[in-house]
Amino acid sequence: MPSPTGSEKRSGDKPDLKNLTLAEMEVFLSRLGKEKYRARQIFKWFYRKGVDRFDDMTDLARSFREEIPDLARIGTLDLTDSQTSRDGTKKFLFTLEDGLTVESVLIREKNHWTLCVSTQAGCRMGCRFCLTGRFGLKRNLRPGEIAGQATTLRFRIPEGPDIRNIVMMGMGEPLDNYESVLTAIGILTDDSGPAFSSRRITVSTCGLLPGIAPLSRDATVNLAVSLNAPDDETRTRLMPVNRKYPLKELLAACRAYEMPLRRRITFEYILMEGVNDSVEQAEKLARLLRGIRCKINLIPFNEFPGSEFRRPSENRIDAFRNVLIRHRYTAIVRASKGADILAACGQLSGQGDPAGTVLTPPPRSVRNGGNDGKKEKEG
Ligand code: SAH
Ligand code: SF4
């Protein structure tokens, strides 16, 4: 039998089909003596039609439909809350089967939407500027819980069909949950299922070195690296992970990251006043990245209640960016979206409502945990 998730193996529960790629589901069913093609049928019901009950899968033979619930189960991911920001960004709260919660953020682009998904409940990397990091790691998300944020929203909100890009930049460190992230990518990009383009999936890492080379081998997704400082001293102060995997080694791994032609690594750089935002530091950054095919996203620090850093002035942000432009880098200042609902980068906590912001009531069937596949109107 394929090994779906550790906890299921431990508890002896039935495997959750939502944690399996199509290939894994085929192996699982054929080992049970079932026809392999049933896997593709189930996969299509899940990801093409948004149907999550064996009873509703009308092209499965009745005998199979009666038998399968004894052999396998379909995990649930409940959409339990949503908030809409003044700028149109939306934040969704998912409740996992064990009651933990994670968040996803939907960001409007010109002609489509980008969904930012979580890969862990919490995070153990302890970056000092990040709200998610404050709560520590509760647990890794399973493949179905990662992919499910996108595949659930696709059928449950009006914008769902227009979700084009997926960025793993929500809660958690994707490379700290490598196997599940990879399986989730396998599910999301399967042509018989959700069929997201791997060119439009981005994995963002704080620089967990051992995962970078395997990722370029195992998937063809985009890589984003949260850099945030041009020297080891500053970076270690902000990001404890840098002590173990310092810049020189991290950048060597980035240089070696294999990508199809014309694709570039993204470096994320949060600008924090008086910490990493001087023109001297911009010059240093330009030198550091020399020779790497990349673009640089400058993210003015998003303040949150109790945060110790400040967002620099527009003048300082411009000056920093201009240095990089002069060195012929593509450097974009990423507009902060959804800050009023704590949906901006690094502000996800899954803790409900830490800032006391007003919650938009979720649509009725969301509140009921309904699963009728109907499109929802935002409240
Ligand atoms: N763990 C991964 C992905 C999730 S963090 C990583 O670190 O890359 C998502 C992004 O939010 C990262 O680019 C991180 O640098 C950024 N971020 C975290 N806290 C932030 C804050 N307070 N203001 C702006 N960006 C922040
Ligand atoms: Fe974790 Fe990323 Fe936040 Fe660092 S920035 S604590 S790696 S989620």
mmCIF file of C-alpha atoms and ligand atoms in Angstrom:
data_model
loop_
_atom_site.group_PDB
_atom_site.id
_atom_site.type_symbol
_atom_site.label_atom_id
_atom_site.label_comp_id
_atom_site.label_asym_id
_atom_site.label_seq_id
_atom_site.Cartn_x
_atom_site.Cartn_y
_atom_site.Cartn_z
ATOM 1 C CA MET A 1 0.000 0.000 0.000
ATOM 2 C CA PRO A 2 1.293 3.479 -0.634
ATOM 3 C CA SER A 3 1.954 5.288 2.587
ATOM 4 C CA PRO A 4 -0.441 8.203 2.658
ATOM 5 C CA THR A 5 0.391 10.032 5.852
ATOM 6 C CA GLY A 6 2.351 9.223 8.941
ATOM 7 C CA SER A 7 -0.501 9.766 11.338
ATOM 8 C CA GLU A 8 -2.820 7.493 9.379
ATOM 9 C CA LYS A 9 -0.230 4.773 9.476
ATOM 10 C CA ARG A 10 0.152 5.263 13.191
ATOM 11 C CA SER A 11 -3.538 5.301 13.973
ATOM 12 C CA GLY A 12 -4.360 2.535 11.540
ATOM 13 C CA ASP A 13 -7.051 4.750 10.035
ATOM 14 C CA LYS A 14 -8.190 4.296 6.483
ATOM 15 C CA PRO A 15 -6.016 6.249 4.066
ATOM 16 C CA ASP A 16 -7.311 9.639 2.945
ATOM 17 C CA LEU A 17 -7.516 9.649 -0.846
ATOM 18 C CA LYS A 18 -7.057 13.434 -0.852
ATOM 19 C CA ASN A 19 -3.423 12.903 0.167
ATOM 20 C CA LEU A 20 -2.593 10.840 -2.922
ATOM 21 C CA THR A 21 -1.437 11.774 -6.382
ATOM 22 C CA LEU A 22 -3.228 10.011 -9.204
ATOM 23 C CA ALA A 23 -0.350 7.544 -9.589
ATOM 24 C CA GLU A 24 -0.431 6.770 -5.856
ATOM 25 C CA MET A 25 -4.187 6.265 -5.934
ATOM 26 C CA GLU A 26 -3.805 3.854 -8.843
ATOM 27 C CA VAL A 27 -1.253 1.806 -6.923
ATOM 28 C CA PHE A 28 -3.437 1.896 -3.820
ATOM 29 C CA LEU A 29 -6.511 0.605 -5.648
ATOM 30 C CA SER A 30 -4.713 -2.029 -7.668
ATOM 31 C CA ARG A 31 -3.137 -3.420 -4.503
ATOM 32 C CA LEU A 32 -6.642 -3.831 -3.182
ATOM 33 C CA GLY A 33 -7.492 -5.768 -6.327
ATOM 34 C CA LYS A 34 -9.587 -2.943 -7.779
ATOM 35 C CA GLU A 35 -9.507 -1.639 -11.330
ATOM 36 C CA LYS A 36 -6.842 0.986 -11.781
ATOM 37 C CA TYR A 37 -9.045 3.254 -13.869
ATOM 38 C CA ARG A 38 -11.283 3.872 -10.874
ATOM 39 C CA ALA A 39 -8.534 6.118 -9.551
ATOM 40 C CA ARG A 40 -8.830 8.472 -12.504
ATOM 41 C CA GLN A 41 -12.605 8.519 -12.144
ATOM 42 C CA ILE A 42 -12.352 9.500 -8.472
ATOM 43 C CA PHE A 43 -9.625 12.025 -9.211
ATOM 44 C CA LYS A 44 -11.835 13.702 -11.795
ATOM 45 C CA TRP A 45 -14.769 13.880 -9.393
ATOM 46 C CA PHE A 46 -12.544 15.501 -6.775
ATOM 47 C CA TYR A 47 -10.734 18.010 -8.900
ATOM 48 C CA ARG A 48 -12.783 18.561 -12.039
ATOM 49 C CA LYS A 49 -16.220 18.571 -10.478
ATOM 50 C CA GLY A 50 -15.619 19.438 -6.848
ATOM 51 C CA VAL A 51 -17.454 16.319 -5.628
ATOM 52 C CA ASP A 52 -16.247 14.864 -2.356
ATOM 53 C CA ARG A 53 -18.713 12.057 -1.629
ATOM 54 C CA PHE A 54 -18.430 8.549 -3.037
ATOM 55 C CA ASP A 55 -22.236 8.402 -3.198
ATOM 56 C CA ASP A 56 -22.289 11.251 -5.695
ATOM 57 C CA MET A 57 -19.724 9.692 -8.038
ATOM 58 C CA THR A 58 -22.306 8.291 -10.377
ATOM 59 C CA ASP A 59 -20.006 6.570 -12.865
ATOM 60 C CA LEU A 60 -18.506 4.309 -10.195
ATOM 61 C CA ALA A 61 -20.071 0.841 -10.181
ATOM 62 C CA ARG A 62 -22.587 0.532 -7.366
ATOM 63 C CA SER A 63 -20.704 -2.394 -5.802
ATOM 64 C CA PHE A 64 -17.486 -0.343 -5.763
ATOM 65 C CA ARG A 65 -19.278 2.656 -4.316
ATOM 66 C CA GLU A 66 -20.579 0.504 -1.489
ATOM 67 C CA GLU A 67 -17.243 -1.115 -0.779
ATOM 68 C CA ILE A 68 -14.807 1.788 -1.047
ATOM 69 C CA PRO A 69 -15.860 3.647 2.136
ATOM 70 C CA ASP A 70 -14.611 0.642 4.142
ATOM 71 C CA LEU A 71 -11.217 0.852 2.482
ATOM 72 C CA ALA A 72 -10.516 4.547 2.144
ATOM 73 C CA ARG A 73 -11.842 7.889 3.210
ATOM 74 C CA ILE A 74 -12.090 11.398 1.820
ATOM 75 C CA GLY A 75 -10.562 13.981 4.140
ATOM 76 C CA THR A 76 -12.299 17.277 4.712
ATOM 77 C CA LEU A 77 -10.940 20.798 4.724
ATOM 78 C CA ASP A 78 -13.583 23.181 6.031
ATOM 79 C CA LEU A 79 -13.719 26.719 4.766
ATOM 80 C CA THR A 80 -14.867 28.367 7.972
ATOM 81 C CA ASP A 81 -14.291 32.078 7.520
ATOM 82 C CA SER A 82 -13.416 34.764 5.024
ATOM 83 C CA GLN A 83 -12.544 38.441 5.118
ATOM 84 C CA THR A 84 -12.347 40.963 2.311
ATOM 85 C CA SER A 85 -9.855 43.811 2.384
ATOM 86 C CA ARG A 86 -10.614 47.323 1.171
ATOM 87 C CA ASP A 87 -8.295 46.664 -1.785
ATOM 88 C CA GLY A 88 -10.109 43.462 -2.801
ATOM 89 C CA THR A 89 -7.637 40.995 -1.289
ATOM 90 C CA LYS A 90 -9.431 38.133 0.422
ATOM 91 C CA LYS A 91 -8.338 35.972 3.289
ATOM 92 C CA PHE A 92 -9.778 32.522 3.935
ATOM 93 C CA LEU A 93 -9.630 30.497 7.097
ATOM 94 C CA PHE A 94 -9.624 26.715 6.805
ATOM 95 C CA THR A 95 -10.307 24.447 9.748
ATOM 96 C CA LEU A 96 -8.445 21.153 9.617
ATOM 97 C CA GLU A 97 -9.892 17.875 10.847
ATOM 98 C CA ASP A 98 -8.054 18.191 14.169
ATOM 99 C CA GLY A 99 -9.411 21.699 14.725
ATOM 100 C CA LEU A 100 -6.230 23.611 13.819
ATOM 101 C CA THR A 101 -6.665 26.486 11.405
ATOM 102 C CA VAL A 102 -4.629 27.803 8.471
ATOM 103 C CA GLU A 103 -5.108 30.731 6.139
ATOM 104 C CA SER A 104 -4.919 31.357 2.393
ATOM 105 C CA VAL A 105 -4.897 34.739 0.697
ATOM 106 C CA LEU A 106 -6.388 35.561 -2.684
ATOM 107 C CA ILE A 107 -4.721 38.459 -4.464
ATOM 108 C CA ARG A 108 -6.153 40.207 -7.499
ATOM 109 C CA GLU A 109 -3.910 40.503 -10.549
ATOM 110 C CA LYS A 110 -4.844 42.200 -13.800
ATOM 111 C CA ASN A 111 -6.815 39.374 -15.392
ATOM 112 C CA HIS A 112 -6.715 36.612 -12.844
ATOM 113 C CA TRP A 113 -6.102 35.763 -9.198
ATOM 114 C CA THR A 114 -3.080 34.522 -7.310
ATOM 115 C CA LEU A 115 -3.650 32.266 -4.333
ATOM 116 C CA CYS A 116 -1.138 32.251 -1.516
ATOM 117 C CA VAL A 117 -1.362 28.924 0.336
ATOM 118 C CA SER A 118 -0.034 27.669 3.653
ATOM 119 C CA THR A 119 2.182 24.610 3.953
ATOM 120 C CA GLN A 120 2.352 24.245 7.730
ATOM 121 C CA ALA A 121 0.189 25.193 10.701
ATOM 122 C CA GLY A 122 2.643 27.704 12.147
ATOM 123 C CA CYS A 123 6.360 27.662 11.444
ATOM 124 C CA ARG A 124 9.447 26.792 13.461
ATOM 125 C CA MET A 125 11.969 28.961 11.623
ATOM 126 C CA GLY A 126 11.579 31.859 14.044
ATOM 127 C CA CYS A 127 12.207 34.810 11.700
ATOM 128 C CA ARG A 128 11.980 37.890 13.875
ATOM 129 C CA PHE A 129 9.856 39.948 11.491
ATOM 130 C CA CYS A 130 7.194 37.317 10.876
ATOM 131 C CA LEU A 131 3.929 36.928 12.739
ATOM 132 C CA THR A 132 3.481 33.302 11.680
ATOM 133 C CA GLY A 133 6.846 32.470 13.237
ATOM 134 C CA ARG A 134 5.770 33.784 16.631
ATOM 135 C CA PHE A 135 3.404 30.945 17.240
ATOM 136 C CA GLY A 136 5.896 28.164 16.522
ATOM 137 C CA LEU A 137 5.090 25.038 14.515
ATOM 138 C CA LYS A 138 1.925 23.177 15.365
ATOM 139 C CA ARG A 139 2.228 20.577 12.636
ATOM 140 C CA ASN A 140 2.987 19.951 8.994
ATOM 141 C CA LEU A 141 0.070 20.104 6.611
ATOM 142 C CA ARG A 142 -0.730 16.958 4.688
ATOM 143 C CA PRO A 143 -0.709 17.007 0.881
ATOM 144 C CA GLY A 144 -4.500 17.182 0.712
ATOM 145 C CA GLU A 145 -4.546 20.114 3.094
ATOM 146 C CA ILE A 146 -2.039 22.051 0.978
ATOM 147 C CA ALA A 147 -3.528 21.305 -2.441
ATOM 148 C CA GLY A 148 -7.031 21.468 -0.940
ATOM 149 C CA GLN A 149 -6.782 25.194 -0.208
ATOM 150 C CA ALA A 150 -6.668 25.804 -3.966
ATOM 151 C CA THR A 151 -8.952 23.011 -5.086
ATOM 152 C CA THR A 152 -11.638 23.853 -2.507
ATOM 153 C CA LEU A 153 -11.677 27.556 -3.340
ATOM 154 C CA ARG A 154 -11.896 26.772 -7.027
ATOM 155 C CA PHE A 155 -15.387 25.390 -6.541
ATOM 156 C CA ARG A 156 -16.539 27.487 -3.640
ATOM 157 C CA ILE A 157 -15.969 31.138 -4.506
ATOM 158 C CA PRO A 158 -16.846 33.184 -7.602
ATOM 159 C CA GLU A 159 -13.171 33.906 -8.318
ATOM 160 C CA GLY A 160 -12.319 30.199 -8.056
ATOM 161 C CA PRO A 161 -12.134 29.379 -11.773
ATOM 162 C CA ASP A 162 -9.806 32.364 -12.307
ATOM 163 C CA ILE A 163 -7.155 31.292 -9.813
ATOM 164 C CA ARG A 164 -4.140 31.013 -12.068
ATOM 165 C CA ASN A 165 -1.064 31.319 -9.859
ATOM 166 C CA ILE A 166 -0.308 29.489 -6.661
ATOM 167 C CA VAL A 167 2.407 30.760 -4.356
ATOM 168 C CA MET A 168 3.485 28.787 -1.317
ATOM 169 C CA MET A 169 4.061 31.909 0.713
ATOM 170 C CA GLY A 170 1.388 31.557 3.338
ATOM 171 C CA MET A 171 1.973 30.087 6.756
ATOM 172 C CA GLY A 172 4.941 27.787 7.120
ATOM 173 C CA GLU A 173 8.204 26.876 5.455
ATOM 174 C CA PRO A 174 7.499 24.648 2.432
ATOM 175 C CA LEU A 175 10.914 22.994 2.419
ATOM 176 C CA ASP A 176 10.438 22.006 6.061
ATOM 177 C CA ASN A 177 7.502 19.868 4.850
ATOM 178 C CA TYR A 178 9.142 18.689 1.671
ATOM 179 C CA GLU A 179 7.402 15.394 0.876
ATOM 180 C CA SER A 180 3.901 16.757 1.413
ATOM 181 C CA VAL A 181 4.645 19.877 -0.624
ATOM 182 C CA LEU A 182 5.919 17.741 -3.456
ATOM 183 C CA THR A 183 2.873 15.484 -3.380
ATOM 184 C CA ALA A 184 0.625 18.556 -3.311
ATOM 185 C CA ILE A 185 2.408 19.891 -6.397
ATOM 186 C CA GLY A 186 1.872 16.487 -8.038
ATOM 187 C CA ILE A 187 -1.867 16.697 -7.335
ATOM 188 C CA LEU A 188 -2.224 20.339 -8.374
ATOM 189 C CA THR A 189 -0.449 19.919 -11.699
ATOM 190 C CA ASP A 190 -2.083 16.667 -12.804
ATOM 191 C CA ASP A 191 -3.839 17.084 -16.138
ATOM 192 C CA SER A 192 -6.603 14.710 -15.067
ATOM 193 C CA GLY A 193 -7.164 16.837 -11.988
ATOM 194 C CA PRO A 194 -6.719 20.512 -11.168
ATOM 195 C CA ALA A 195 -4.218 20.939 -14.057
ATOM 196 C CA PHE A 196 -2.471 24.006 -12.669
ATOM 197 C CA SER A 197 0.622 24.852 -14.689
ATOM 198 C CA SER A 198 3.849 24.161 -12.807
ATOM 199 C CA ARG A 199 5.158 27.371 -14.378
ATOM 200 C CA ARG A 200 2.597 29.177 -12.290
ATOM 201 C CA ILE A 201 3.443 27.572 -8.976
ATOM 202 C CA THR A 202 6.080 29.193 -6.762
ATOM 203 C CA VAL A 203 7.706 27.706 -3.688
ATOM 204 C CA SER A 204 9.076 30.316 -1.308
ATOM 205 C CA THR A 205 11.778 29.365 1.172
ATOM 206 C CA CYS A 206 13.667 31.086 3.955
ATOM 207 C CA GLY A 207 16.729 29.232 2.695
ATOM 208 C CA LEU A 208 16.428 25.698 3.989
ATOM 209 C CA LEU A 209 19.351 24.542 1.958
ATOM 210 C CA PRO A 210 18.911 20.757 1.883
ATOM 211 C CA GLY A 211 15.582 21.145 0.058
ATOM 212 C CA ILE A 212 16.666 23.445 -2.739
ATOM 213 C CA ALA A 213 18.603 21.081 -5.005
ATOM 214 C CA PRO A 214 16.035 18.256 -4.633
ATOM 215 C CA LEU A 215 13.229 20.671 -5.511
ATOM 216 C CA SER A 216 14.808 21.559 -8.836
ATOM 217 C CA ARG A 217 15.180 17.843 -9.519
ATOM 218 C CA ASP A 218 11.722 16.737 -8.362
ATOM 219 C CA ALA A 219 9.523 19.538 -9.744
ATOM 220 C CA THR A 220 9.657 22.341 -12.283
ATOM 221 C CA VAL A 221 8.199 25.040 -10.091
ATOM 222 C CA ASN A 222 9.508 28.544 -9.522
ATOM 223 C CA LEU A 223 11.731 29.256 -6.569
ATOM 224 C CA ALA A 224 11.523 32.326 -4.354
ATOM 225 C CA VAL A 225 14.096 32.864 -1.638
ATOM 226 C CA SER A 226 13.483 35.180 1.295
ATOM 227 C CA LEU A 227 16.828 36.927 1.542
ATOM 228 C CA ASN A 228 16.189 40.044 3.611
ATOM 229 C CA ALA A 229 19.823 40.983 4.215
ATOM 230 C CA PRO A 230 23.034 41.305 2.177
ATOM 231 C CA ASP A 231 25.413 39.993 4.849
ATOM 232 C CA ASP A 232 25.481 37.100 7.286
ATOM 233 C CA GLU A 233 25.543 39.198 10.407
ATOM 234 C CA THR A 234 22.331 41.071 9.602
ATOM 235 C CA ARG A 235 20.660 38.003 8.160
ATOM 236 C CA THR A 236 21.414 35.801 11.151
ATOM 237 C CA ARG A 237 19.989 38.469 13.418
ATOM 238 C CA LEU A 238 16.742 38.433 11.443
ATOM 239 C CA MET A 239 16.594 34.789 10.417
ATOM 240 C CA PRO A 240 18.066 32.119 12.698
ATOM 241 C CA VAL A 241 18.158 29.669 9.751
ATOM 242 C CA ASN A 242 21.114 31.663 8.400
ATOM 243 C CA ARG A 243 23.351 30.387 11.182
ATOM 244 C CA LYS A 244 23.094 26.875 9.795
ATOM 245 C CA TYR A 245 22.893 27.776 6.109
ATOM 246 C CA PRO A 246 24.810 31.027 5.560
ATOM 247 C CA LEU A 247 24.557 33.229 2.489
ATOM 248 C CA LYS A 248 27.514 31.851 0.589
ATOM 249 C CA GLU A 249 26.085 28.341 0.574
ATOM 250 C CA LEU A 250 22.542 29.526 0.004
ATOM 251 C CA LEU A 251 23.522 31.551 -3.050
ATOM 252 C CA ALA A 252 25.617 28.704 -4.422
ATOM 253 C CA ALA A 253 22.481 26.535 -4.280
ATOM 254 C CA CYS A 254 20.512 29.286 -6.034
ATOM 255 C CA ARG A 255 23.142 29.521 -8.752
ATOM 256 C CA ALA A 256 22.856 25.783 -9.262
ATOM 257 C CA TYR A 257 19.039 25.732 -9.243
ATOM 258 C CA GLU A 258 18.071 24.471 -12.641
ATOM 259 C CA MET A 259 15.242 26.234 -14.363
ATOM 260 C CA PRO A 260 13.904 26.326 -17.863
ATOM 261 C CA LEU A 261 15.273 29.158 -19.951
ATOM 262 C CA ARG A 262 13.838 32.598 -19.310
ATOM 263 C CA ARG A 263 12.676 31.719 -15.808
ATOM 264 C CA ARG A 264 14.287 33.511 -12.914
ATOM 265 C CA ILE A 265 14.685 33.017 -9.212
ATOM 266 C CA THR A 266 12.851 35.580 -7.116
ATOM 267 C CA PHE A 267 14.601 37.076 -4.119
ATOM 268 C CA GLU A 268 12.298 38.543 -1.517
ATOM 269 C CA TYR A 269 13.746 41.382 0.513
ATOM 270 C CA ILE A 270 11.679 42.921 3.313
ATOM 271 C CA LEU A 271 12.752 46.500 3.866
ATOM 272 C CA MET A 272 12.982 47.378 7.561
ATOM 273 C CA GLU A 273 13.888 50.883 8.588
ATOM 274 C CA GLY A 274 17.411 51.255 9.901
ATOM 275 C CA VAL A 275 17.981 47.499 9.723
ATOM 276 C CA ASN A 276 18.581 46.548 6.090
ATOM 277 C CA ASP A 277 17.394 49.509 3.997
ATOM 278 C CA SER A 278 20.478 51.701 3.432
ATOM 279 C CA VAL A 279 21.943 52.403 -0.016
ATOM 280 C CA GLU A 280 25.189 50.785 1.157
ATOM 281 C CA GLN A 281 23.245 47.612 1.845
ATOM 282 C CA ALA A 282 21.602 47.892 -1.580
ATOM 283 C CA GLU A 283 25.082 48.083 -3.159
ATOM 284 C CA LYS A 284 26.126 45.039 -1.180
ATOM 285 C CA LEU A 285 23.029 43.173 -2.317
ATOM 286 C CA ALA A 286 23.768 44.037 -5.932
ATOM 287 C CA ARG A 287 27.267 42.582 -5.556
ATOM 288 C CA LEU A 288 25.995 39.506 -3.756
ATOM 289 C CA LEU A 289 23.542 38.522 -6.488
ATOM 290 C CA ARG A 290 25.861 39.208 -9.405
ATOM 291 C CA GLY A 291 25.546 36.526 -12.072
ATOM 292 C CA ILE A 292 22.273 35.012 -10.808
ATOM 293 C CA ARG A 293 19.328 35.127 -13.197
ATOM 294 C CA CYS A 294 16.858 36.712 -10.797
ATOM 295 C CA LYS A 295 14.368 39.383 -9.953
ATOM 296 C CA ILE A 296 14.137 41.135 -6.629
ATOM 297 C CA ASN A 297 10.873 41.778 -4.816
ATOM 298 C CA LEU A 298 11.230 44.570 -2.300
ATOM 299 C CA ILE A 299 8.559 44.280 0.370
ATOM 300 C CA PRO A 300 8.151 47.235 2.712
ATOM 301 C CA PHE A 301 7.812 45.721 6.173
ATOM 302 C CA ASN A 302 4.211 45.032 7.107
ATOM 303 C CA GLU A 303 3.679 46.202 10.611
ATOM 304 C CA PHE A 304 1.510 44.148 12.939
ATOM 305 C CA PRO A 305 0.528 44.655 16.557
ATOM 306 C CA GLY A 306 3.661 44.310 18.660
ATOM 307 C CA SER A 307 6.107 44.191 15.748
ATOM 308 C CA GLU A 308 9.560 45.592 16.547
ATOM 309 C CA PHE A 309 10.389 46.858 13.031
ATOM 310 C CA ARG A 310 9.159 49.801 10.981
ATOM 311 C CA ARG A 311 8.411 50.337 7.334
ATOM 312 C CA PRO A 312 10.941 52.740 5.744
ATOM 313 C CA SER A 313 9.868 56.029 4.156
ATOM 314 C CA GLU A 314 9.015 56.080 0.451
ATOM 315 C CA ASN A 315 12.228 58.019 -0.192
ATOM 316 C CA ARG A 316 14.383 55.343 1.379
ATOM 317 C CA ILE A 317 12.514 52.595 -0.465
ATOM 318 C CA ASP A 318 13.037 54.425 -3.785
ATOM 319 C CA ALA A 319 16.719 55.014 -3.072
ATOM 320 C CA PHE A 320 17.255 51.332 -2.298
ATOM 321 C CA ARG A 321 15.450 50.249 -5.429
ATOM 322 C CA ASN A 322 17.296 52.733 -7.616
ATOM 323 C CA VAL A 323 20.644 51.235 -6.665
ATOM 324 C CA LEU A 324 19.452 47.827 -7.830
ATOM 325 C CA ILE A 325 18.012 49.259 -11.052
ATOM 326 C CA ARG A 326 21.306 51.020 -11.740
ATOM 327 C CA HIS A 327 22.982 47.627 -11.465
ATOM 328 C CA ARG A 328 20.478 46.361 -14.050
ATOM 329 C CA TYR A 329 18.408 44.189 -11.770
ATOM 330 C CA THR A 330 14.665 43.838 -12.088
ATOM 331 C CA ALA A 331 13.555 45.197 -8.739
ATOM 332 C CA ILE A 332 9.890 45.620 -7.929
ATOM 333 C CA VAL A 333 8.420 47.186 -4.838
ATOM 334 C CA ARG A 334 5.590 44.859 -3.980
ATOM 335 C CA ALA A 335 2.509 46.774 -3.036
ATOM 336 C CA SER A 336 1.243 45.592 0.280
ATOM 337 C CA LYS A 337 -2.192 44.142 -0.218
ATOM 338 C CA GLY A 338 -4.721 43.200 2.376
ATOM 339 C CA ALA A 339 -2.848 44.820 5.259
ATOM 340 C CA ASP A 340 -6.104 46.039 6.838
ATOM 341 C CA ILE A 341 -7.227 42.439 7.366
ATOM 342 C CA LEU A 342 -3.764 41.131 8.261
ATOM 343 C CA ALA A 343 -3.624 39.291 4.967
ATOM 344 C CA ALA A 344 -0.333 40.804 3.823
ATOM 345 C CA CYS A 345 2.941 38.919 3.635
ATOM 346 C CA GLY A 346 3.991 37.446 6.909
ATOM 347 C CA GLN A 347 0.856 38.485 8.737
ATOM 348 C CA LEU A 348 -0.942 35.186 8.669
ATOM 349 C CA SER A 349 -1.412 33.624 12.047
ATOM 350 C CA GLY A 350 -4.360 31.273 11.805
ATOM 351 C CA GLN A 351 -5.169 32.608 15.257
ATOM 352 C CA GLY A 352 -8.472 34.109 14.285
ATOM 353 C CA ASP A 353 -8.445 37.816 14.778
ATOM 354 C CA PRO A 354 -5.397 39.086 16.663
ATOM 355 C CA ALA A 355 -5.816 42.718 15.636
ATOM 356 C CA GLY A 356 -9.484 42.897 16.417
ATOM 357 C CA THR A 357 -10.321 43.589 12.769
ATOM 358 C CA VAL A 358 -13.924 43.264 11.734
ATOM 359 C CA LEU A 359 -14.714 39.913 10.226
ATOM 360 C CA THR A 360 -16.827 39.772 7.121
ATOM 361 C CA PRO A 361 -19.501 37.180 7.832
ATOM 362 C CA PRO A 362 -18.788 34.123 5.714
ATOM 363 C CA PRO A 363 -21.336 33.048 3.115
ATOM 364 C CA ARG A 364 -24.101 30.902 4.575
ATOM 365 C CA SER A 365 -23.026 27.571 3.154
ATOM 366 C CA VAL A 366 -19.457 28.265 4.243
ATOM 367 C CA ARG A 367 -20.725 28.806 7.761
ATOM 368 C CA ASN A 368 -22.559 25.517 7.587
ATOM 369 C CA GLY A 369 -19.477 23.803 6.243
ATOM 370 C CA GLY A 370 -21.765 23.082 3.293
ATOM 371 C CA ASN A 371 -20.330 21.192 0.396
ATOM 372 C CA ASP A 372 -22.843 21.634 -2.316
ATOM 373 C CA GLY A 373 -20.423 22.841 -4.971
ATOM 374 C CA LYS A 374 -22.513 25.972 -5.494
ATOM 375 C CA LYS A 375 -20.756 29.222 -6.164
ATOM 376 C CA GLU A 376 -20.725 31.573 -3.227
ATOM 377 C CA LYS A 377 -21.231 35.288 -3.064
ATOM 378 C CA GLU A 378 -18.900 37.113 -0.736
ATOM 379 C CA GLY A 379 -20.703 38.522 2.287
HETATM 380 N N1 SAH B 1 8.525 30.377 4.843
HETATM 381 C C1 SAH B 1 8.592 30.847 3.522
HETATM 382 C C2 SAH B 1 7.260 31.216 2.925
HETATM 383 C C3 SAH B 1 6.286 31.891 3.828
HETATM 384 S S1 SAH B 1 6.783 33.477 4.483
HETATM 385 C C4 SAH B 1 9.552 32.009 3.414
HETATM 386 O O1 SAH B 1 10.011 32.501 4.434
HETATM 387 O O2 SAH B 1 9.869 32.391 2.296
HETATM 388 C C5 SAH B 1 6.111 34.478 3.195
HETATM 389 C C6 SAH B 1 6.808 35.772 2.889
HETATM 390 O O3 SAH B 1 6.407 36.793 3.795
HETATM 391 C C7 SAH B 1 8.317 35.733 2.930
HETATM 392 O O4 SAH B 1 8.818 36.314 1.737
HETATM 393 C C8 SAH B 1 8.635 36.580 4.133
HETATM 394 O O5 SAH B 1 9.894 37.143 3.988
HETATM 395 C C9 SAH B 1 7.510 37.584 4.136
HETATM 396 N N2 SAH B 1 7.223 38.233 5.406
HETATM 397 C C10 SAH B 1 7.181 37.671 6.618
HETATM 398 N N3 SAH B 1 6.896 38.602 7.570
HETATM 399 C C11 SAH B 1 6.735 39.776 6.919
HETATM 400 C C12 SAH B 1 6.405 41.113 7.340
HETATM 401 N N4 SAH B 1 6.164 41.404 8.596
HETATM 402 N N5 SAH B 1 6.352 42.078 6.391
HETATM 403 C C13 SAH B 1 6.560 41.791 5.093
HETATM 404 N N6 SAH B 1 6.860 40.565 4.649
HETATM 405 C C14 SAH B 1 6.941 39.559 5.552
HETATM 406 FE FE1 SF4 B 2 8.553 30.807 8.748
HETATM 407 FE FE2 SF4 B 2 8.726 32.131 6.407
HETATM 408 FE FE3 SF4 B 2 7.764 33.332 8.627
HETATM 409 FE FE4 SF4 B 2 10.356 32.761 8.484
HETATM 410 S S1 SF4 B 2 9.224 34.180 7.144
HETATM 411 S S2 SF4 B 2 9.027 32.378 10.256
HETATM 412 S S3 SF4 B 2 10.307 30.836 7.371
HETATM 413 S S4 SF4 B 2 6.845 31.606 7.555
#
